[in-house]
CSV table of C-alpha atoms and ligand atoms in Angstrom, one decimal:
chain,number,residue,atom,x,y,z
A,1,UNK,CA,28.9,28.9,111.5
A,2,UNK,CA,29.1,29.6,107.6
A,3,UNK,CA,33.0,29.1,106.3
A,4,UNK,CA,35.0,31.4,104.5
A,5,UNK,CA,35.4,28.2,101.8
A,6,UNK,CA,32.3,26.3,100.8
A,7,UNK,CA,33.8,23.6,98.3
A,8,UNK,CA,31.2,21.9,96.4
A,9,UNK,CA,31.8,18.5,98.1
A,10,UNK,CA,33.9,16.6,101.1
A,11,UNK,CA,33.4,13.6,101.9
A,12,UNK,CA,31.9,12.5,105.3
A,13,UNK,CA,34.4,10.6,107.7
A,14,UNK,CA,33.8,9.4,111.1
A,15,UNK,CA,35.5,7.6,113.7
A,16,UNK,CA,34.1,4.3,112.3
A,17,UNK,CA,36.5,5.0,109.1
A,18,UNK,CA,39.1,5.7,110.8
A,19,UNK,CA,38.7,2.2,112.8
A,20,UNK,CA,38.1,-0.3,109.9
A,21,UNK,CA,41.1,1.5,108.0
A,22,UNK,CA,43.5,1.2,111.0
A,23,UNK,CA,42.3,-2.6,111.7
A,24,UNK,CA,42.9,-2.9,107.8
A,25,UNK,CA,46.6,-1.6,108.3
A,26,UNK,CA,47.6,-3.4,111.8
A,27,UNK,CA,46.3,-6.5,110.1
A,28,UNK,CA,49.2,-6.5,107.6
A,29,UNK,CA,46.8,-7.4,104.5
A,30,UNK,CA,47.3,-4.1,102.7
A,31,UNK,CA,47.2,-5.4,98.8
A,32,UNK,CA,44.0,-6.8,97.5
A,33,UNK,CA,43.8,-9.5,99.6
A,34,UNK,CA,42.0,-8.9,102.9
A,35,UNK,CA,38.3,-9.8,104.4
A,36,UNK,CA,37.2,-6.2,104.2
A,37,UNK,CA,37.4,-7.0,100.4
A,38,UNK,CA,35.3,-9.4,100.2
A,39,UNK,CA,32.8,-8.2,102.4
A,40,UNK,CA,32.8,-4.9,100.8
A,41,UNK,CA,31.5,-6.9,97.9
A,42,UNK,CA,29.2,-8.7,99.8
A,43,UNK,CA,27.1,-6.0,101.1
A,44,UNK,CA,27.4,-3.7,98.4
A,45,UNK,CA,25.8,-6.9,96.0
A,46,UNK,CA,23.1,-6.8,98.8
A,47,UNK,CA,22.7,-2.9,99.2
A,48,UNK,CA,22.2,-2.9,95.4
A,49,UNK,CA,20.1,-6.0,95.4
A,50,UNK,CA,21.9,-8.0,92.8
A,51,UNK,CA,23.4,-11.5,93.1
A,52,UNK,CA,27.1,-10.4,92.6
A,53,UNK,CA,29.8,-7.6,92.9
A,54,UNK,CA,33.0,-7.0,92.0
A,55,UNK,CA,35.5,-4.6,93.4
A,56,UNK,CA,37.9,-2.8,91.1
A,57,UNK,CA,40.4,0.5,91.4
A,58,UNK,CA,38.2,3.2,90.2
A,59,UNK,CA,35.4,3.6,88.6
A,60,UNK,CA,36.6,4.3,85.4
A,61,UNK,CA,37.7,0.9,85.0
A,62,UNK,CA,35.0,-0.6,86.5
A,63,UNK,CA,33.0,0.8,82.8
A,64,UNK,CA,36.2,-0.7,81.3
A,65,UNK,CA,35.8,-3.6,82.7
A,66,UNK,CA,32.2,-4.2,82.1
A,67,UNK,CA,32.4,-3.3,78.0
A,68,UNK,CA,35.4,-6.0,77.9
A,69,UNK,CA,32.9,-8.3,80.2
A,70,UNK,CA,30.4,-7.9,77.5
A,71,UNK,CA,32.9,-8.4,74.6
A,72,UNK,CA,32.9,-4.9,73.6
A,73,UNK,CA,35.5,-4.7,71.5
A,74,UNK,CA,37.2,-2.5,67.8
A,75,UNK,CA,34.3,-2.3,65.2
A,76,UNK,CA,31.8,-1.8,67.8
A,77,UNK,CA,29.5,1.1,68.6
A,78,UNK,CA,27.9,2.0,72.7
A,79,UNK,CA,25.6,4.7,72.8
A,80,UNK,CA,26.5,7.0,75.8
A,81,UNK,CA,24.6,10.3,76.8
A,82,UNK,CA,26.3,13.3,75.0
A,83,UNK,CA,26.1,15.3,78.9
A,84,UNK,CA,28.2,13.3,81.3
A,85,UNK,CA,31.7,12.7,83.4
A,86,UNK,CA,34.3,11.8,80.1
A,87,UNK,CA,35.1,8.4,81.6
A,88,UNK,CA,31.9,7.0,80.0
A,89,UNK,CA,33.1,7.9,76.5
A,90,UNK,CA,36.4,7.0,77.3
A,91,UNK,CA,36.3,3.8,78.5
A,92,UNK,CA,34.6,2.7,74.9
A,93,UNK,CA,37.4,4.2,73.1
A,94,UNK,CA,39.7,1.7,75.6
A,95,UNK,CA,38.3,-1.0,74.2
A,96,UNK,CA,38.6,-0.2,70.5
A,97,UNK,CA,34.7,0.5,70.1
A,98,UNK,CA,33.2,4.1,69.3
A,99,UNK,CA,31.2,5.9,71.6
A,100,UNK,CA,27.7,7.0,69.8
A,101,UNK,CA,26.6,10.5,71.6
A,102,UNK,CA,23.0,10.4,72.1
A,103,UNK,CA,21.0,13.5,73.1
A,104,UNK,CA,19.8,13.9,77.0
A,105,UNK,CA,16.0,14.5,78.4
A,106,UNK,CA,15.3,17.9,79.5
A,107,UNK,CA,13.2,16.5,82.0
A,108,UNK,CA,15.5,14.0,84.0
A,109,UNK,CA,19.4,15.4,82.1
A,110,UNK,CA,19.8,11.5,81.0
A,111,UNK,CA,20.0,9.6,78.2
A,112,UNK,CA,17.4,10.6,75.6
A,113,UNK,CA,15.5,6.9,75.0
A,114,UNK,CA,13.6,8.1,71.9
A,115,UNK,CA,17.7,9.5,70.1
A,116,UNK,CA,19.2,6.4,71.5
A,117,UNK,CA,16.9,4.8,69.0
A,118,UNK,CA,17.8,6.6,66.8
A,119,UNK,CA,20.9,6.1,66.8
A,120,UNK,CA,21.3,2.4,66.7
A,121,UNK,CA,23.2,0.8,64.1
A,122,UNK,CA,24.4,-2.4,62.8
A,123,UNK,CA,27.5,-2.1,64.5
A,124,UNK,CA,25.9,-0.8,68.5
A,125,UNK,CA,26.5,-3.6,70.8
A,126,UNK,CA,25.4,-1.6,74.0
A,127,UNK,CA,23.6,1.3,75.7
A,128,UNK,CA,25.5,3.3,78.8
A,129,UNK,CA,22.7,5.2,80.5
A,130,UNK,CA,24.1,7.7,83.3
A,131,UNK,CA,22.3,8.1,86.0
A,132,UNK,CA,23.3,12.2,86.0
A,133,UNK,CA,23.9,14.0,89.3
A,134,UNK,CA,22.5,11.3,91.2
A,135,UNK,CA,18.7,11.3,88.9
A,136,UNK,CA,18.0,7.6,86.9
A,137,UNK,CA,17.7,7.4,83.4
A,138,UNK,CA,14.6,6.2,82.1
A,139,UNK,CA,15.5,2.6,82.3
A,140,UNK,CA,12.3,0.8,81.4
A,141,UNK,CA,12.4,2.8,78.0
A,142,UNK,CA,15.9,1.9,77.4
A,143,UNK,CA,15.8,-1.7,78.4
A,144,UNK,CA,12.8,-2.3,75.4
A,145,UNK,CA,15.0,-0.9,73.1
A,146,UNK,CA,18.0,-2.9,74.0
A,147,UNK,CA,16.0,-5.7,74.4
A,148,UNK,CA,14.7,-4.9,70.5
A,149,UNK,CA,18.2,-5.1,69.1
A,150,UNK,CA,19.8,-7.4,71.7
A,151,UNK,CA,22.4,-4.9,72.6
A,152,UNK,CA,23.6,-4.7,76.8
A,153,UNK,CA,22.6,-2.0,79.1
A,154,UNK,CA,25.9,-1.2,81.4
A,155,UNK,CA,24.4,1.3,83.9
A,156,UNK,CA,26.8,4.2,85.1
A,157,UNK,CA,25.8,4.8,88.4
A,158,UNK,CA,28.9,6.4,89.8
A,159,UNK,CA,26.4,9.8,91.0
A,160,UNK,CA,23.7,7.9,91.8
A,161,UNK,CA,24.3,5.3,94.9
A,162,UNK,CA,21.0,4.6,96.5
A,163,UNK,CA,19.0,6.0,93.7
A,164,UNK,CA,15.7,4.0,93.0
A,165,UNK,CA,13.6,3.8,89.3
A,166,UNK,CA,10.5,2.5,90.3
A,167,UNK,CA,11.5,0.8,93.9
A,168,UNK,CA,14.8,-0.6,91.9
A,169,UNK,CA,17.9,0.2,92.8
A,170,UNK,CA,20.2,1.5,90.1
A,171,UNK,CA,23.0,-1.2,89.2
A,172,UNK,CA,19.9,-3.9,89.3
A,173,UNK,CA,17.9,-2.3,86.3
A,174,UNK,CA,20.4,-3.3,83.6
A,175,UNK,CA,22.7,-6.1,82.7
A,176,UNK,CA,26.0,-4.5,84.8
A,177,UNK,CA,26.6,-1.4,86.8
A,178,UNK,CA,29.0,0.8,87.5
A,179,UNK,CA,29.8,2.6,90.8
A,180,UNK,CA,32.6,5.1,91.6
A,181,UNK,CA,34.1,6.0,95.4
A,182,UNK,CA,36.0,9.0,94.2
A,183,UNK,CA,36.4,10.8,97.1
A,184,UNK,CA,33.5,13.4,95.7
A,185,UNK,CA,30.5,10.2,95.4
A,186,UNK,CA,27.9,9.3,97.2
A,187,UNK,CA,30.5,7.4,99.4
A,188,UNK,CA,33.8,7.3,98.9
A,189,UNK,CA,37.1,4.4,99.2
A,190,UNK,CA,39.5,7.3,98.0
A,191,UNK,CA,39.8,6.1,94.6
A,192,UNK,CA,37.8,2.8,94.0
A,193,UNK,CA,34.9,1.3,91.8
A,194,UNK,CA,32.5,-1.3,91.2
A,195,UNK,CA,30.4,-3.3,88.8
A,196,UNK,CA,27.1,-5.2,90.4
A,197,UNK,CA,24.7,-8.1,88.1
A,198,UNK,CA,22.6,-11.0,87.9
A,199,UNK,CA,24.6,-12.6,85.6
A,200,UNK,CA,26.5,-15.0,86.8
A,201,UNK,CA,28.7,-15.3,83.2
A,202,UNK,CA,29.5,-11.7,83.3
A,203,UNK,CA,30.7,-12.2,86.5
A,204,UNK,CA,33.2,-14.8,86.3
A,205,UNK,CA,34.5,-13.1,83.1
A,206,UNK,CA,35.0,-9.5,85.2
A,207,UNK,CA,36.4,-11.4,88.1
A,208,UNK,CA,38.9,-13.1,85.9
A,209,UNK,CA,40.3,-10.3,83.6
A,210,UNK,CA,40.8,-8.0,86.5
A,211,UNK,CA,43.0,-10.0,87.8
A,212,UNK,CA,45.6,-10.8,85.2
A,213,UNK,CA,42.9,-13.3,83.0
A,214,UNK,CA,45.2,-15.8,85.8
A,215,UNK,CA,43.9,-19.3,85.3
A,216,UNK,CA,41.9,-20.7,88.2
A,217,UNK,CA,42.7,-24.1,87.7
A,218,UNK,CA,47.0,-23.2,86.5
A,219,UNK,CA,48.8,-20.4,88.9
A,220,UNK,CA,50.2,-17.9,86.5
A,221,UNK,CA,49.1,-19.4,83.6
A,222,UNK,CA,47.6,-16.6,81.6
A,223,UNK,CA,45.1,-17.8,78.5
A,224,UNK,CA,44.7,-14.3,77.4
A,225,UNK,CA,45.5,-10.5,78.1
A,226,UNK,CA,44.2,-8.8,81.4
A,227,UNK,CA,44.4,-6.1,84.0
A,228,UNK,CA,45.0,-5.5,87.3
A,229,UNK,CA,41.8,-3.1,88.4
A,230,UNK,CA,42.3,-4.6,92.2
A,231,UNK,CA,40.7,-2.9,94.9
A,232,UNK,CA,42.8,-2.9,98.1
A,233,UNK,CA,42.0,-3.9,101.6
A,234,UNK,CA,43.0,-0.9,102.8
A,235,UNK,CA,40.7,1.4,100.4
A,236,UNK,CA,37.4,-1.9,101.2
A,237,UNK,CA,37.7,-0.9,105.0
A,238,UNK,CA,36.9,3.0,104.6
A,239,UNK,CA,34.3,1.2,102.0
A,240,UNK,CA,32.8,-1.2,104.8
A,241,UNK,CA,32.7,1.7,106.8
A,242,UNK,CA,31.1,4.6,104.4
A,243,UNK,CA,28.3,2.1,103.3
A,244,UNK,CA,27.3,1.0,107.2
A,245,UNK,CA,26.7,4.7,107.0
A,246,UNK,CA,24.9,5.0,103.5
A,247,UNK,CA,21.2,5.4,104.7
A,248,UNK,CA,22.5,7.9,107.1
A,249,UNK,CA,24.7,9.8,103.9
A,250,UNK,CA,21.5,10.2,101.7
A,251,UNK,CA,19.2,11.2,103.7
A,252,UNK,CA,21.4,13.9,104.6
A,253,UNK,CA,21.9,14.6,100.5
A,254,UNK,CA,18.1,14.7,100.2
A,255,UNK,CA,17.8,17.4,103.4
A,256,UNK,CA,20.3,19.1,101.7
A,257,UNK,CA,18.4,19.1,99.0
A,258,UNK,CA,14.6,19.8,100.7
A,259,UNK,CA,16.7,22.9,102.1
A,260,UNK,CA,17.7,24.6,98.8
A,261,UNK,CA,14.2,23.4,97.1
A,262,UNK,CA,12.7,25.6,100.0
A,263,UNK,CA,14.6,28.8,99.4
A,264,UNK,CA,14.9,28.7,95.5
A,265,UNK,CA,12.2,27.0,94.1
A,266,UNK,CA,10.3,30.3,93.7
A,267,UNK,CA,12.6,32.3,91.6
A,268,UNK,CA,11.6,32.8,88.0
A,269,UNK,CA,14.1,31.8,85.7
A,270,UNK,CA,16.4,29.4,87.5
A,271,UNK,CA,15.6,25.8,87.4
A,272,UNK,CA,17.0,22.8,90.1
A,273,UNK,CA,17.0,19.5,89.4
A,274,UNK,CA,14.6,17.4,88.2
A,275,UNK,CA,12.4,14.8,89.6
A,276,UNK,CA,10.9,12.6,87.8
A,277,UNK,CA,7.3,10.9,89.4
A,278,UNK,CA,9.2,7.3,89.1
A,279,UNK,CA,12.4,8.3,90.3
A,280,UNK,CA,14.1,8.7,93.9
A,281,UNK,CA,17.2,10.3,93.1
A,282,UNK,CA,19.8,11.2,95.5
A,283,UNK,CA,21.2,14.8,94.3
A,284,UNK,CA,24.4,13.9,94.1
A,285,UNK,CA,24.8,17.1,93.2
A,286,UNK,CA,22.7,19.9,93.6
A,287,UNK,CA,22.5,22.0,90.4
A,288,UNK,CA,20.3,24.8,88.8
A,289,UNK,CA,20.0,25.4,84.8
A,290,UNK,CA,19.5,29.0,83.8
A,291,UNK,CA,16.7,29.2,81.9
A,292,UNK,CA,16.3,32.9,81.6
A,293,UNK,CA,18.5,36.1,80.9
A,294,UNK,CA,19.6,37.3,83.9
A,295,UNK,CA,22.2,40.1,82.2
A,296,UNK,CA,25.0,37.8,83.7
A,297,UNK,CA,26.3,34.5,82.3
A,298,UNK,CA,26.4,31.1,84.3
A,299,UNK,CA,30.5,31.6,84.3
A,300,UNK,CA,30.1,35.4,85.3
A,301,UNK,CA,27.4,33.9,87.8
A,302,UNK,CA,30.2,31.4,89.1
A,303,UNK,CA,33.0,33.7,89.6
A,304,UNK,CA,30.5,36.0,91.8
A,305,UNK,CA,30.2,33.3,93.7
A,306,UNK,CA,33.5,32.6,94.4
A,307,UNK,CA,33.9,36.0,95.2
A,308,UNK,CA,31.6,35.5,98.3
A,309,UNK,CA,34.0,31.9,99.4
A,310,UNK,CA,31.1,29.9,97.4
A,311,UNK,CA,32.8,26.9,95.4
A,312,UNK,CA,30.7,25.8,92.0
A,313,UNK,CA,31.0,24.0,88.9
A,314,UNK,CA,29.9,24.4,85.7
A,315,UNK,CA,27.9,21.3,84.2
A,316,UNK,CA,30.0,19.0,81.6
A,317,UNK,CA,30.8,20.1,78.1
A,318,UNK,CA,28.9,17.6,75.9
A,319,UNK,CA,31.5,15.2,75.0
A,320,UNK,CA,31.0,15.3,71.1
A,321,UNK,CA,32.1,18.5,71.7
A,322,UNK,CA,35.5,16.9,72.8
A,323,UNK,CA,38.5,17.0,69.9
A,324,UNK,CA,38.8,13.6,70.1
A,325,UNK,CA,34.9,12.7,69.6
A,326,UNK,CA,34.3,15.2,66.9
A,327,UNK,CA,35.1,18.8,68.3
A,328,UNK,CA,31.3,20.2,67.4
A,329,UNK,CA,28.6,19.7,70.1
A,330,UNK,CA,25.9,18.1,68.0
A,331,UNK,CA,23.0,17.8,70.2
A,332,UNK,CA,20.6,20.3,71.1
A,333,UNK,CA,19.5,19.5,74.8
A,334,UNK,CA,23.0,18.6,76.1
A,335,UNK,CA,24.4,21.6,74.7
A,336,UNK,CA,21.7,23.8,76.3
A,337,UNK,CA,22.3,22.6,79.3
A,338,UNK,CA,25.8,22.4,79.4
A,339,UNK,CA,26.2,26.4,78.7
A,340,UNK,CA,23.4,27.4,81.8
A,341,UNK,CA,23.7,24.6,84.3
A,342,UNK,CA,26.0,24.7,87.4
A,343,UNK,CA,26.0,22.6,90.6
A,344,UNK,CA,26.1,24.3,94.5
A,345,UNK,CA,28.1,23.4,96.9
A,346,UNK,CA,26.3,19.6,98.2
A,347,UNK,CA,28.6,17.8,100.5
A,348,UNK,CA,26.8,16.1,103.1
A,349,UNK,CA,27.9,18.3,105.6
A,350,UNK,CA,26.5,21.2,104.6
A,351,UNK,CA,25.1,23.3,107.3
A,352,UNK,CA,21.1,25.0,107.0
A,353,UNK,CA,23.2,28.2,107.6
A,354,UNK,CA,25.5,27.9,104.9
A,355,UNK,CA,22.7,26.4,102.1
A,356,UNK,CA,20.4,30.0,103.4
A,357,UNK,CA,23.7,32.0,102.6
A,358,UNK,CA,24.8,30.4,99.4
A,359,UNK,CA,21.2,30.6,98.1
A,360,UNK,CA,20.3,34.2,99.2
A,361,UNK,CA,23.9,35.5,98.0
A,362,UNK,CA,22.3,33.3,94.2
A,363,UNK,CA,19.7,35.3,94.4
A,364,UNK,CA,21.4,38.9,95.1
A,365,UNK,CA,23.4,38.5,92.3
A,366,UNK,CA,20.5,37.3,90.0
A,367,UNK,CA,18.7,40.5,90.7
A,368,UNK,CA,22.0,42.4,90.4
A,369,UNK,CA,21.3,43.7,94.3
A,370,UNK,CA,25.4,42.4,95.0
B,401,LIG,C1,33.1,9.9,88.6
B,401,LIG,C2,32.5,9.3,87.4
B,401,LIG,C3,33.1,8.3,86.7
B,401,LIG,C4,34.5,7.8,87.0
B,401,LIG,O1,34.8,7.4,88.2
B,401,LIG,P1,36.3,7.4,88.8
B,401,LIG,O2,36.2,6.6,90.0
B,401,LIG,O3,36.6,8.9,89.1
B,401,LIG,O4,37.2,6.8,87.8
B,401,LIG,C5,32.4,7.7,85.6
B,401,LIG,N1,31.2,8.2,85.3
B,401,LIG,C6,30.6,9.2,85.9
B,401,LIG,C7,29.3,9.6,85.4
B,401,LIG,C8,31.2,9.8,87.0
B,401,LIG,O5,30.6,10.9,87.6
């Protein structure tokens, strides 16, 4: 059965969801307190193969949280890609520090290593690499750099759960990452977020400031300014749940995936996303980049689409294109991509029916037949 509606993404719930979430409730422990917290943490540390993780409220804190773990802080300068979600700009500017746009690969859409260098200064302090629609960065290129100028590598890896660079996890490569369970990710808690390391210093610092910077030796005695970026029980439980199922979630993303590769992989002029030879990535979201003229822009394209009860977005505007980061895009590859790229409809669920309709109704209208 194709539907009327394809949205570009719903999450995938089953009855195990809906039992964790309900034990959650009749328990009582609603607030952040509860075991599905902890063992939320616990195996997502161990999905991710690090030695810790900590569970916040979203995963735009959780980037928040990491720069303040690091010491991030006014004077400062992180790099972040200049083509990504505008939390990973934003949650620099939180902090005080300025986000530096570097210029993304047209070969994987991340973080360009060889601009990143480039733009290092004095002042940088720290690299965000974004692993972008579910593809890693180049992580061995931007760890020599960092390691070059001593400056932290905070992996965003809210698209890319699951995804490997080189048989490594992302969120094990670099010295934090950062995970988002919108209700659109990989998996999802609702709202939700973490931040998985090694280190064991960067851990106790994000453990403490999320929760009020509360003393652990003096209840309620405060030494210095901190948040609350709790998780809650409730929100842990559809976690537990969602990553029991994670295996089971990706490999449906990469049939997905296979299915579209098969049907649009031959036409000129359209390009899906990239694979590098060292990367498994987990197409978070499938996406094409027109490369060619096809007499009809990538909005017109869109709206055609939507005509036919096919839901798509358009890629991200570079951020330095943003009024608040400078109002001009100022680098070449993000901006190319940014005006041609759109993703499909790539929810888990997605039927082989409905990926053969939405891609021959693509190609119809490429070859103006519809
Ligand atoms: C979704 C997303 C975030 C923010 O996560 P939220 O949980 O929505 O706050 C950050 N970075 C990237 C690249 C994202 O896609």
């Amino acid at each position: 059965m194709i539907r009327t509606f394809i949205p570009v993404y719903e999450p995938s719930i089953s009855e195990k969801e809906v039992e964790y979430v309900t034990s959650a409730v009749k328990s009582g422990w609603v607030s952040s307190t509860g075991e599905f917290v902890s063992k939320f943490e616990q195996e997502f540390a161990k999905f991710v193969g690090t030695r810790y993780a900590v569970s916040v409220a979203n995963g735009t804190v959780a980037l928040h949280l990491a720069l303040l773990a690091c010491g991030i802080g006014p004077g400062d300068e992180v790099i972040v890609p200049d083509l990504t979600f505008i939390a990973t700009a934003n949650a620099v500017a939180y902090c005080g520090a300025k986000p530096v746009f570097a210029d993304v690969e047209y070969d994987t859409w991340c973080i360009d290593p060889a601009d990143v260098e480039r733009k290092v200064t004095k002042k940088t302090k720290a690299i965000i690499p974004v692993h972008l629609y579910g593809h890693p960065a180049n992580m061995e290129a931007i760890t020599e750099i960092a390691n070059r100028y001593g400056l932290y590598v905070i992996e965003d890896c809210a698209e890319a759960h699951g995804a490997e660079y080189k048989g490594r996890k992302v969120g094990s490569t670099g010295h934090i990452g950062v995970f988002s369970f919108y209700g659109n990710k990989i998996i999802t808690t609702g709202e939700g977020g973490m931040l998985t390391t090694n280190d064991e210093r960067l851990y106790e610092r994000a453990k403490f400031l999320k929760d009020h910077a509360m003393s652990k030796e003096k209840r309620y005695y405060h030494p210095e300014i901190g948040y609350n970026y709790r998780m809650t029980n409730l929100q842990a439980a559809l976690g537990v749940a969602q990553l029991e199922r994670i295996e089971e979630l990706i490999s449906k993303k990469l049939k997905v995936f296979e299915h579209y590769k098969n049907l649009l992989q031959d036409v000129e002029g359209i390009r899906l996303n990239p694979r590098s030879p060292w990367a498994k990535s987990v197409y978070w979201m499938v996406s094409i980049v027109l490369e060619e003229d096809f007499g009809i822009s990538r909005d017109g394209l869109m709206a055609k689409l939507k005509d036919k009860g096919i839901d798509t977005r358009p890629f991200f505007y570079p951020l330095s294109s943003m009024p608040m980061y400078g109002g001009a895009a100022v680098n070449p590859v993000a901006r190319v991509l940014s005006q041609n790229g759109l993703n499909l409809p790539s929810g888990p669920n997605l039927t082989e029916e409905e990926i053969y309709f939405i891609a021959e109704t693509l190609k119809k209208i490429l070859n103006h037949s519809i």
